[in-house]
Tab-separated table of C-alpha atoms and ligand atoms in Angstrom:
chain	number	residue	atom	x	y	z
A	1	UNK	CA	-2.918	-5.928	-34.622
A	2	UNK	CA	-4.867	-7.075	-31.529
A	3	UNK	CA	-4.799	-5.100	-28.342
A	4	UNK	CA	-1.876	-7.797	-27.080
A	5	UNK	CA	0.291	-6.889	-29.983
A	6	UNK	CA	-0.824	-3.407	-30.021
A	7	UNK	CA	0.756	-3.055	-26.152
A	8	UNK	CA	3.912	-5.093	-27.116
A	9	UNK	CA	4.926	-3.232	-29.620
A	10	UNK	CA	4.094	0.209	-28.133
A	11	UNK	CA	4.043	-0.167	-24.256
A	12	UNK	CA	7.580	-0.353	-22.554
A	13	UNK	CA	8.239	-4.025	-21.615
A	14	UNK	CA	8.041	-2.904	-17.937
A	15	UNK	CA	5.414	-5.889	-17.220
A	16	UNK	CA	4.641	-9.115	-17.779
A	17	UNK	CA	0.981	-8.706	-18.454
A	18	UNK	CA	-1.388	-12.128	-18.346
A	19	UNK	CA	-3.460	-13.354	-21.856
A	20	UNK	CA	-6.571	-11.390	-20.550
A	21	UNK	CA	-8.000	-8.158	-20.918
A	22	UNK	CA	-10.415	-6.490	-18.839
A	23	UNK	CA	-13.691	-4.751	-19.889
A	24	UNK	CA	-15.736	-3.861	-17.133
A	25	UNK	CA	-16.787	-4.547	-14.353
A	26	UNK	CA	-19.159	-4.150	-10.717
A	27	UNK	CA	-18.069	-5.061	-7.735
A	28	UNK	CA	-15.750	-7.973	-7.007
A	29	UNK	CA	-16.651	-9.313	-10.590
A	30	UNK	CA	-14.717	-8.250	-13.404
A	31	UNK	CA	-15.087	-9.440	-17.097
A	32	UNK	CA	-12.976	-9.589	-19.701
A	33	UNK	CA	-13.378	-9.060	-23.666
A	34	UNK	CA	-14.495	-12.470	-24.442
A	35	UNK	CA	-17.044	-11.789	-21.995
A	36	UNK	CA	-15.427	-14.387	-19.181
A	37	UNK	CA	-15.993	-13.326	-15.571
A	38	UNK	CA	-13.501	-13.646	-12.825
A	39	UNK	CA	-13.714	-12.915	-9.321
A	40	UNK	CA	-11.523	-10.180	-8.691
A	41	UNK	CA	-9.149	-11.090	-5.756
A	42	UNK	CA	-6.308	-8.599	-6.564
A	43	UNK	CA	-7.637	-5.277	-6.377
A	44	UNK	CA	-5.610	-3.348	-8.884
A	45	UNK	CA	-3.238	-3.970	-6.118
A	46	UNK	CA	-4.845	-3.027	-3.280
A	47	UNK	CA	-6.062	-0.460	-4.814
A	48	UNK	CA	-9.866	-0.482	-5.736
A	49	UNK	CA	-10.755	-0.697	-2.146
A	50	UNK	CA	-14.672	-1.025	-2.859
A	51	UNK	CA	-14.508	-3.211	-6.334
A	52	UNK	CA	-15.127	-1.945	-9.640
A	53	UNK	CA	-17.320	0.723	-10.901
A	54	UNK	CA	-18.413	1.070	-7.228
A	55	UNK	CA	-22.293	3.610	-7.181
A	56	UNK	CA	-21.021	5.007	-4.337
A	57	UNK	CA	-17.464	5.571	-5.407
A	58	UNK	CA	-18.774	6.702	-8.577
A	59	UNK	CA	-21.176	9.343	-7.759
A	60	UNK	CA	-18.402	10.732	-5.347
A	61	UNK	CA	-16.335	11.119	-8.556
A	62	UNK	CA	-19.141	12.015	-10.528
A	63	UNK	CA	-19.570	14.837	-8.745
A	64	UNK	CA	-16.492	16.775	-8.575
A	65	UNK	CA	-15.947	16.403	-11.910
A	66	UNK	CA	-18.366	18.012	-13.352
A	67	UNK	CA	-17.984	20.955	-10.815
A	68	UNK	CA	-14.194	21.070	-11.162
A	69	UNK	CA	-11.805	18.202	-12.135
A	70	UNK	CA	-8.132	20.076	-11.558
A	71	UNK	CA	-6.657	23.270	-9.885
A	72	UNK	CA	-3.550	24.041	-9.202
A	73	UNK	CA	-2.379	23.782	-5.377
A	74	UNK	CA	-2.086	28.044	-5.176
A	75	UNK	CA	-6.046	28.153	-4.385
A	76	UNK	CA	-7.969	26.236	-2.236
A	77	UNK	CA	-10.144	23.596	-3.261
A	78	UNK	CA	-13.189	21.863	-0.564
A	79	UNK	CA	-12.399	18.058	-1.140
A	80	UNK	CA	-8.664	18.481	-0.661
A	81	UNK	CA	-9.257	19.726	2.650
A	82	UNK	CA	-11.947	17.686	3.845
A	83	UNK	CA	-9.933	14.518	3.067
A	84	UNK	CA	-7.077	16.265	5.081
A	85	UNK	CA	-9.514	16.681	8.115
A	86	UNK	CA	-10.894	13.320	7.965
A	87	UNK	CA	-7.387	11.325	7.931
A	88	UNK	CA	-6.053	13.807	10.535
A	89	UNK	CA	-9.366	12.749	12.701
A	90	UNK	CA	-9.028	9.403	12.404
A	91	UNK	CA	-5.344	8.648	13.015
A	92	UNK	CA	-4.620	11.697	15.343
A	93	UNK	CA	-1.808	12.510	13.317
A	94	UNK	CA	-1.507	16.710	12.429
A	95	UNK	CA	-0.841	17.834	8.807
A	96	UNK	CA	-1.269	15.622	5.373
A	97	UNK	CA	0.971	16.371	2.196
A	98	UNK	CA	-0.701	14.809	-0.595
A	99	UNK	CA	1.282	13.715	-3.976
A	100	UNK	CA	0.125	10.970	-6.394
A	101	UNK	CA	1.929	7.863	-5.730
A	102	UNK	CA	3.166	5.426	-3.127
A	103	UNK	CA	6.979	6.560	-4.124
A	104	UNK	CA	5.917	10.332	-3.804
A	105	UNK	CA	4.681	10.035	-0.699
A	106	UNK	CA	7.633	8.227	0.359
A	107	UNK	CA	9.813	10.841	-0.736
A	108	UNK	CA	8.045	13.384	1.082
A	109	UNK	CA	8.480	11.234	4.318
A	110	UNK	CA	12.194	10.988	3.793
A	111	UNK	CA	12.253	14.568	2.681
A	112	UNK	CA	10.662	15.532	6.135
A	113	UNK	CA	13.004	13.017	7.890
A	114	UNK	CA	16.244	14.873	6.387
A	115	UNK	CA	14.905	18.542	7.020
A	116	UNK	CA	13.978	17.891	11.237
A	117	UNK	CA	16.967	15.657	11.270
A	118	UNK	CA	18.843	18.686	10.021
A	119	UNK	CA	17.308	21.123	11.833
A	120	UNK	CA	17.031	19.359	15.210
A	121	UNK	CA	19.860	16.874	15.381
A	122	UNK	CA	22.615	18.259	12.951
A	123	UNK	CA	23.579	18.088	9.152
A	124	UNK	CA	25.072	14.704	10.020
A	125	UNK	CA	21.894	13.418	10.801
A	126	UNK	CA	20.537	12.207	7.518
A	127	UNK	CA	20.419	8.280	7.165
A	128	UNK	CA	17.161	6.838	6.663
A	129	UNK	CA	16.959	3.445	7.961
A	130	UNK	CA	14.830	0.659	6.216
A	131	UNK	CA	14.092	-3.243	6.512
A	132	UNK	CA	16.042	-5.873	4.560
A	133	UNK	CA	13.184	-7.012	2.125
A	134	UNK	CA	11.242	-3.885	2.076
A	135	UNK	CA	9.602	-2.077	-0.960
A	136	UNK	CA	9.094	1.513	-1.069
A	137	UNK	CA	9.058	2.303	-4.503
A	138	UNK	CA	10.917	2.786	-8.112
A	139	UNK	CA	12.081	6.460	-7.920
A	140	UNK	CA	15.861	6.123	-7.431
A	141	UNK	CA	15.803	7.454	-3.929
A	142	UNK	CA	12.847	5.038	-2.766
A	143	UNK	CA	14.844	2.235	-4.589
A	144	UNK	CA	17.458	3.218	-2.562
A	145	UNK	CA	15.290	2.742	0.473
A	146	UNK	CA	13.753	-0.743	-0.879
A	147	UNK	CA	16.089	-2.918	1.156
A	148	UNK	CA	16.512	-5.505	-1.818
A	149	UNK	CA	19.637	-5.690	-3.863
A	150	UNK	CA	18.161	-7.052	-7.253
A	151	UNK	CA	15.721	-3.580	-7.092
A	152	UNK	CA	19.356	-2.236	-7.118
A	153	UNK	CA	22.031	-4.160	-9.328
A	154	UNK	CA	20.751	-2.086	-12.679
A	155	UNK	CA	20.617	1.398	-11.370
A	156	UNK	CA	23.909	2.815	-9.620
A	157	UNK	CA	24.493	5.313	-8.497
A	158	UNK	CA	21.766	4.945	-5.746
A	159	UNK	CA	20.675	8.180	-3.834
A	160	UNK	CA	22.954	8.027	-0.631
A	161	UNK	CA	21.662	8.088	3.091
A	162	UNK	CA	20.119	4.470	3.267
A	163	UNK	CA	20.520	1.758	5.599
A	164	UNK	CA	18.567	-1.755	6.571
A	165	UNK	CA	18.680	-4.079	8.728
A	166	UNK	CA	16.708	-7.565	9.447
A	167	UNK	CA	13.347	-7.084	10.924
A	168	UNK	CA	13.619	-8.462	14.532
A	169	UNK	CA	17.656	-7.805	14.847
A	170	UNK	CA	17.576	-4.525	17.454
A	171	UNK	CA	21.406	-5.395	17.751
A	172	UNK	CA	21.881	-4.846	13.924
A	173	UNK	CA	19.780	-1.547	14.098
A	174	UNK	CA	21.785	-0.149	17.515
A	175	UNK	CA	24.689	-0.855	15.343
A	176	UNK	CA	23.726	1.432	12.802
A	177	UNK	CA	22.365	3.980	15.240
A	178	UNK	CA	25.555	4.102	17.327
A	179	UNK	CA	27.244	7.156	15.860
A	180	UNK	CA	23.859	9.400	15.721
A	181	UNK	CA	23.304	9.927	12.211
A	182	UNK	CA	20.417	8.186	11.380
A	183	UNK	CA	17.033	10.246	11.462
A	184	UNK	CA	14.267	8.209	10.845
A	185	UNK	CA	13.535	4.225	10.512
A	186	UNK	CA	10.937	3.144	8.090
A	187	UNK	CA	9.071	0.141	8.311
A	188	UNK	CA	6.096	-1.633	6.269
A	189	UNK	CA	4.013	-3.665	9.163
A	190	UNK	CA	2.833	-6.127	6.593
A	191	UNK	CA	5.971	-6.263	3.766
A	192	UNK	CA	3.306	-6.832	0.764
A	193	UNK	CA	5.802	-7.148	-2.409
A	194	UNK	CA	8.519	-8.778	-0.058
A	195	UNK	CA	6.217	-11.574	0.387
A	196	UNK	CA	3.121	-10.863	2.597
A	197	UNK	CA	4.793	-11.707	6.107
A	198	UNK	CA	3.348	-9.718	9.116
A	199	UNK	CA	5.794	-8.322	11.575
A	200	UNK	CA	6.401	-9.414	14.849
A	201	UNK	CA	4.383	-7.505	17.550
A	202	UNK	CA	7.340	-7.598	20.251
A	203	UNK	CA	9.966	-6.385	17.736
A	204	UNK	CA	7.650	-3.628	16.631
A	205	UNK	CA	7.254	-2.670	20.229
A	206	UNK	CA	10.817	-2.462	21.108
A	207	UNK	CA	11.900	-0.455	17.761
A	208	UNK	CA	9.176	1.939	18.782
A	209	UNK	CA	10.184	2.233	22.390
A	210	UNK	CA	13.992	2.537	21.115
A	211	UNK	CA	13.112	5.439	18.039
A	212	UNK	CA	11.553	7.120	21.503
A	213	UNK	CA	13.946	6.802	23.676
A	214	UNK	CA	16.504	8.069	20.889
A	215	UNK	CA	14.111	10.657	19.448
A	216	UNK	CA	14.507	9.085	15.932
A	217	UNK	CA	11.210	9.326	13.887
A	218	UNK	CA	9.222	6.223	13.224
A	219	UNK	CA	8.137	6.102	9.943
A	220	UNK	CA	5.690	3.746	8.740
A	221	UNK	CA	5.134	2.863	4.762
A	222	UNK	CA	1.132	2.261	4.919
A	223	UNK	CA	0.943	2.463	0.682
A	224	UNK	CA	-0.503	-1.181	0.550
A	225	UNK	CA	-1.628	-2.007	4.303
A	226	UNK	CA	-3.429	1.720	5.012
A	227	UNK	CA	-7.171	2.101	4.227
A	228	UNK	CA	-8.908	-0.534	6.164
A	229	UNK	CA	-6.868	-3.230	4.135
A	230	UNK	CA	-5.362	-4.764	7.177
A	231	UNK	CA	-8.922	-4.407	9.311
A	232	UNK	CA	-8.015	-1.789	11.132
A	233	UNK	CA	-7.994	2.047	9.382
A	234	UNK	CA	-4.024	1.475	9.142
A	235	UNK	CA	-1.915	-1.237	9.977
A	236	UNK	CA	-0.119	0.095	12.610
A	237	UNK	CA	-3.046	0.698	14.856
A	238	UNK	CA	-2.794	-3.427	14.756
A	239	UNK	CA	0.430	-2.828	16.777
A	240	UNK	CA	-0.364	-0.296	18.502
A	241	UNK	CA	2.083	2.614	17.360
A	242	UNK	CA	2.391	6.039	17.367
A	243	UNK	CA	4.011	6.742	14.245
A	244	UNK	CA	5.801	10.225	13.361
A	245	UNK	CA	5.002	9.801	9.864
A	246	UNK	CA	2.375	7.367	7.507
A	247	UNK	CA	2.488	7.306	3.702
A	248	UNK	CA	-0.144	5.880	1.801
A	249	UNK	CA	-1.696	5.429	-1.592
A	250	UNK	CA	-3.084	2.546	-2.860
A	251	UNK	CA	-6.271	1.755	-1.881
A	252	UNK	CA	-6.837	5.637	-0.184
A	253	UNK	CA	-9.486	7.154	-3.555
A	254	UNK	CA	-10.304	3.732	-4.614
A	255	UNK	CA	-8.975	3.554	-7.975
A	256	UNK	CA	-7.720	7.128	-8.202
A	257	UNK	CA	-4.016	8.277	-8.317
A	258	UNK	CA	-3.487	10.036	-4.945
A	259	UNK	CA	-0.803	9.172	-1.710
A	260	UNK	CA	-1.198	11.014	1.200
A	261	UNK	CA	2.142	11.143	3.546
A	262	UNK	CA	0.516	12.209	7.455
A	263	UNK	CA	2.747	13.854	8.972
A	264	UNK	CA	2.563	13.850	13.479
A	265	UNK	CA	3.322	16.709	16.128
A	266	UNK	CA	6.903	16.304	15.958
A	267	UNK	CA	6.950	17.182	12.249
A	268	UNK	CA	3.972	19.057	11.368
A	269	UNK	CA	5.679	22.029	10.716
A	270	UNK	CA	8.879	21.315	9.406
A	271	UNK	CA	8.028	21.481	5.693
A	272	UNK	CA	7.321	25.740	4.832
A	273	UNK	CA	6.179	27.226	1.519
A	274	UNK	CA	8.354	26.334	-1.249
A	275	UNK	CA	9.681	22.876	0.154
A	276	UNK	CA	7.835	20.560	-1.313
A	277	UNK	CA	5.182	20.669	-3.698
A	278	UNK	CA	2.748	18.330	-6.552
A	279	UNK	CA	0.697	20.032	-9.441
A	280	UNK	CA	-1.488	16.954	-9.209
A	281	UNK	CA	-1.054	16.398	-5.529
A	282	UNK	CA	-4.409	16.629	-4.060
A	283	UNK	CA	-6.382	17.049	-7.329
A	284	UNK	CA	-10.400	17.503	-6.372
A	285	UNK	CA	-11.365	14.485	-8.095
A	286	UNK	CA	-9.154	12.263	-6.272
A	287	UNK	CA	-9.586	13.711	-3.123
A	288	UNK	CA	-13.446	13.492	-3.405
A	289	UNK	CA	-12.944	9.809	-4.093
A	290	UNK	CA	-10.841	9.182	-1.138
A	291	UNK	CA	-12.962	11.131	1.191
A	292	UNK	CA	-16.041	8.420	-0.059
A	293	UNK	CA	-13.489	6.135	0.847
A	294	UNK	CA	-12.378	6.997	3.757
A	295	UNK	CA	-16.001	7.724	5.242
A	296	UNK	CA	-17.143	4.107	4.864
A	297	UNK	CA	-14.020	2.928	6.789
A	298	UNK	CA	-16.436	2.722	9.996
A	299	UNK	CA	-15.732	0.249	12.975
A	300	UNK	CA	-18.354	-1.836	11.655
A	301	UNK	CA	-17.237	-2.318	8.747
A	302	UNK	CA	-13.376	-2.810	9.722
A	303	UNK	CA	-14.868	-5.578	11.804
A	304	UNK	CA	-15.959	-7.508	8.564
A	305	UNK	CA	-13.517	-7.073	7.026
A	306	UNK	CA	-11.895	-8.805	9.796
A	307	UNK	CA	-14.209	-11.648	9.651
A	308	UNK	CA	-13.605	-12.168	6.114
A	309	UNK	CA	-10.106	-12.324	7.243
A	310	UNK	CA	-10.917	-14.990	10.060
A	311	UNK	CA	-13.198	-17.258	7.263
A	312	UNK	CA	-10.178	-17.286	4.872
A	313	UNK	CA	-7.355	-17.940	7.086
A	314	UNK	CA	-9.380	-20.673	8.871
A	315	UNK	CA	-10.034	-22.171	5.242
A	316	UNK	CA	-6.904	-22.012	4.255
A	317	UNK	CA	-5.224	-23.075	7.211
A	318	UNK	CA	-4.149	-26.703	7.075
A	319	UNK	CA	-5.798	-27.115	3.878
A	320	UNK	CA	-4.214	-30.248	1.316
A	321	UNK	CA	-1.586	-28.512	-0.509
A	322	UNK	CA	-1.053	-25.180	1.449
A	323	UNK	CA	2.057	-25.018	3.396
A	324	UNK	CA	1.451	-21.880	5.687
A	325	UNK	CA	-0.861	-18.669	5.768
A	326	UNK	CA	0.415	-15.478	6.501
A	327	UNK	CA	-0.500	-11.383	6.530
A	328	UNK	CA	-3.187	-9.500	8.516
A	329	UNK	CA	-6.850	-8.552	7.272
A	330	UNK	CA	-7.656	-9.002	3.372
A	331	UNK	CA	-4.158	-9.025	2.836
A	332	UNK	CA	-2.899	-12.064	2.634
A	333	UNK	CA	-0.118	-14.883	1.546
A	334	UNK	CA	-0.640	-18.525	0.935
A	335	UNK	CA	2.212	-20.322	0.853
A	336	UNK	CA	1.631	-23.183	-1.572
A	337	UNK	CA	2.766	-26.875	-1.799
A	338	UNK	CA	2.849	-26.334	-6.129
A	339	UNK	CA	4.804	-23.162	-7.511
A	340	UNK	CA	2.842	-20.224	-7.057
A	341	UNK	CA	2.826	-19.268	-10.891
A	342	UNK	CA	0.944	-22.298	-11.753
A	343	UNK	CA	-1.872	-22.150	-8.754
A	344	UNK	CA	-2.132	-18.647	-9.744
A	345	UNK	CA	-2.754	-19.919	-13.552
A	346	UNK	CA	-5.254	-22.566	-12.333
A	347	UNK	CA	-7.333	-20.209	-10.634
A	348	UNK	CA	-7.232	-17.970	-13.567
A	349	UNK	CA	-8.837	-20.614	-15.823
A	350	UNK	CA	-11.157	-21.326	-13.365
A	351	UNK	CA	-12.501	-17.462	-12.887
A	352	UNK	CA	-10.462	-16.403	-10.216
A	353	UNK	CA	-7.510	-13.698	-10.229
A	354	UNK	CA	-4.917	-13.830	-7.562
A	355	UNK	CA	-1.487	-11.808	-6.910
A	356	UNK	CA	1.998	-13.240	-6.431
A	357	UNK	CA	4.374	-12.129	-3.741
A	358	UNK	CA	7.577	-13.776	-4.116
A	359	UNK	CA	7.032	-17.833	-3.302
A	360	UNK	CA	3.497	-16.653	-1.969
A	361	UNK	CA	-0.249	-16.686	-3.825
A	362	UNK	CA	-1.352	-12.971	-2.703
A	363	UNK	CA	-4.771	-11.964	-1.760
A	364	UNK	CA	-6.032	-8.442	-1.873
A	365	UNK	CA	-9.680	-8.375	-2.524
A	366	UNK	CA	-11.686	-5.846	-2.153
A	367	UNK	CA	-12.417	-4.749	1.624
A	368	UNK	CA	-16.890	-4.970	0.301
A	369	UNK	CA	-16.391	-8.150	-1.064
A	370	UNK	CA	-19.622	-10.404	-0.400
A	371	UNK	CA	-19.031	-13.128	1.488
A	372	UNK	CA	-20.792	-15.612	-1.111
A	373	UNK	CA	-17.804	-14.301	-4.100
A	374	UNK	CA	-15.433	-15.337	-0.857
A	375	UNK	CA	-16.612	-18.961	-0.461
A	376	UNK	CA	-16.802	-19.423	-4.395
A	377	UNK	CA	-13.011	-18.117	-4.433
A	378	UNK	CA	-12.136	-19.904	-1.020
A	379	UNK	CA	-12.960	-23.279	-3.262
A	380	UNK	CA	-11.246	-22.292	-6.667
A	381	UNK	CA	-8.064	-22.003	-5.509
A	382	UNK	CA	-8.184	-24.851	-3.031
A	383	UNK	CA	-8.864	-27.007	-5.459
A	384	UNK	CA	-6.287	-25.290	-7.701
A	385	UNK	CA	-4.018	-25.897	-5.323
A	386	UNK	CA	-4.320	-29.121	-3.963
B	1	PLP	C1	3.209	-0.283	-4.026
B	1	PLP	C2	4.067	0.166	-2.917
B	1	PLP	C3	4.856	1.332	-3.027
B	1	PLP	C4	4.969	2.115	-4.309
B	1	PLP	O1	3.755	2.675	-4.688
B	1	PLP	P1	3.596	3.310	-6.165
B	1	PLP	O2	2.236	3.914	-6.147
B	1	PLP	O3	3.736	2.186	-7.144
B	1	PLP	O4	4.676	4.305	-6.306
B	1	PLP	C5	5.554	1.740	-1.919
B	1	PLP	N1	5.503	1.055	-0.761
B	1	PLP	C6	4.767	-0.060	-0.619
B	1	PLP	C7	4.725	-0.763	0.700
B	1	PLP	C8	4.023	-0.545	-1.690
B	1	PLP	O5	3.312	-1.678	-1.559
């Protein structure tokens, strides 16, 4: 058997992989076994925020693990809490829980939205408000709070105390708010797997103002936007909010398994020994990957990356074939004039791998990319999609 029948046969059918199968790699170039190279605009996801097989990233991870690669969370271990530090300096939020996933982190967000609910507004107080076409994850209670119904249809019963509304309807969430039992609202700024579409900055504003005035907790889902992927260290700082709680994950260590849910003043304390807990939450390794990640988030460098941002959209923009651009930073949607599936085909053939997002062509490259790899990609998938 080849390595394609090999994962057919033992690799639940889960995904619908591509023909191709990747070696190695450096950088934004990865190659795959027949030795092809592609320019790597997908990022595991959003996820290897500095390319492949990154020196830098590497000796980071190097490092720790040959001093210590695991311990359990009952001792104290350096990287975990110099991570902690460093996201708490840079977003002024207080405390950091750290799990492994972008649904783990989202449960611990929720989790901390039912316990200060409880504690501060009531047992009644318990709903957890989301978007209509949000994604949060494929645990069953992050399903539940992934405001689409085909995520749903297979998997009843959900986990109870969810509720969305349409991004920019403040009537719709009121509505839901009227009889004081919802304790948090969480919100992606840039919905990624809904389809790469930015929010509004006035609706953002007004939800925030409202949470305030109605001391509801903000909650923002930063698992794909966080890290410098949107050009600023998270997305919200785009907008301008304070948020009572951020998850994140993807792109935080770089190509390591770690989510990190911040957690503000109003709920820095509300989770005690015992309440929560990860055996691999905050492993060393991870940790000391993040924290290389993390550190090279400077100003200058968020600036490229928003000039990368500014050369794309202004090539894409208008272009034959491309009906509309949308997203923020190095995450972004191109609407295209052909189905999606086949530009993203196109560009595969011609050494370039792009995402979908429902109709959308999604971009995620990685934040380092050289701007040379750009312009070589900028004119693949142009032409793929003209
Ligand atoms: C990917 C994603 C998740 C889920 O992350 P996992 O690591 O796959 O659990 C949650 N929220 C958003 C916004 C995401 O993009």
């Amino acid at each position: 058997m080849n390595i394609f029948e090999t994962d057919k046969t033992y690799v639940a059918g889960t995904y619908n992989r591509f023909p191709v199968e990747i070696v190695s790699g450096r950088g934004s170039l990865v190659r795959d076994v027949n030795g092809k190279e592609y320019i790597d605009l997908g990022s595991g996801i959003a996820v290897t925020s500095f390319g492949v097989a990154d020196k830098v990233w590497i000796a980071a991870v190097e490092k720790q693990i040959r001093q210590v690669q695991h311990m359990s969370n009952l001792y104290y271990t350096e990287p975990c809490a110099l991570l902690a530090k460093a996201l708490c300096e840079k977003t002024g939020m207080s405390k950091v829980f750290f799990g492994n996933s972008g649904a783990e982190a989202n449960e611990c967000a929720i989790k901390v939205a039912r316990k200060w609910a409880a504690e501060n507004k009531g047992p009644a107080c318990s709903t957890v408000v989301t978007l209509k076409n949000s994604f949060h994850g494929r645990t069953l209670t992050t399903l539940s709070a992934t405001g689409q119904e085909h995520y749903h249809e297979l998997f009843q019963p959900l986990t109870p105390g969810f509720a969305h509304f349409e991004a920019g309807n403040m009537e719709e969430l009121k509505a839901l708010c009227a009889d004081g039992t919802v304790a948090a609202v969480l919100i992606e700024c840039v919905q990624g797997e809904g389809g790469v579409i930015a929010m509004d900055p006035a609706f953002l504003k007004e939800l925030s103002a409202y949470l305030k005035e109605n001391d509801i907790l903000l909650m923002v889902d930063e698992v794909q936007t966080g890290n410098g992927r949107t050009g600023q260290m998270y997305a919200y700082m785009n907008y301008g909010l304070q948020p009572d709680v951020v998850t994140t994950a993807k792109g935080l260590a770089g190509g390591l398994p770690l989510s990190a849910a911040l957690l503000g003043d109003k709920v820095k304390n509300v989770l005690g020994y015992g309440d929560h807990g990860s055996t691999f939450g905050g492993n060393p390794v991870a940790c000391a990957a993040a924290l290389s990640v993390v550190n090279r988030l400077t100003d200058s460098f968020l600036a490229e990356v928003r000039q990368k941002s500014e050369y794309l959209v202004s090539r894409f923009t208008g272009a034959p074939g491309i009906e509309s651009v949308s997203g923020l930073g190095l995450m972004l949607g191109l609407q295209t004039v052909k189905p999606a599936s086949e530009v993203i085909k196109a560009c595969m053939e011609n050494g370039v791998l792009v995402l979908s997002a429902k109709s959308r062509v999604r971009l995620l490259p990685a934040l380092n990319i050289p701007m040379e790899l750009l312009e070589k990609a900028a004119d693949i998938i142009l032409a793929a999609a003209k």
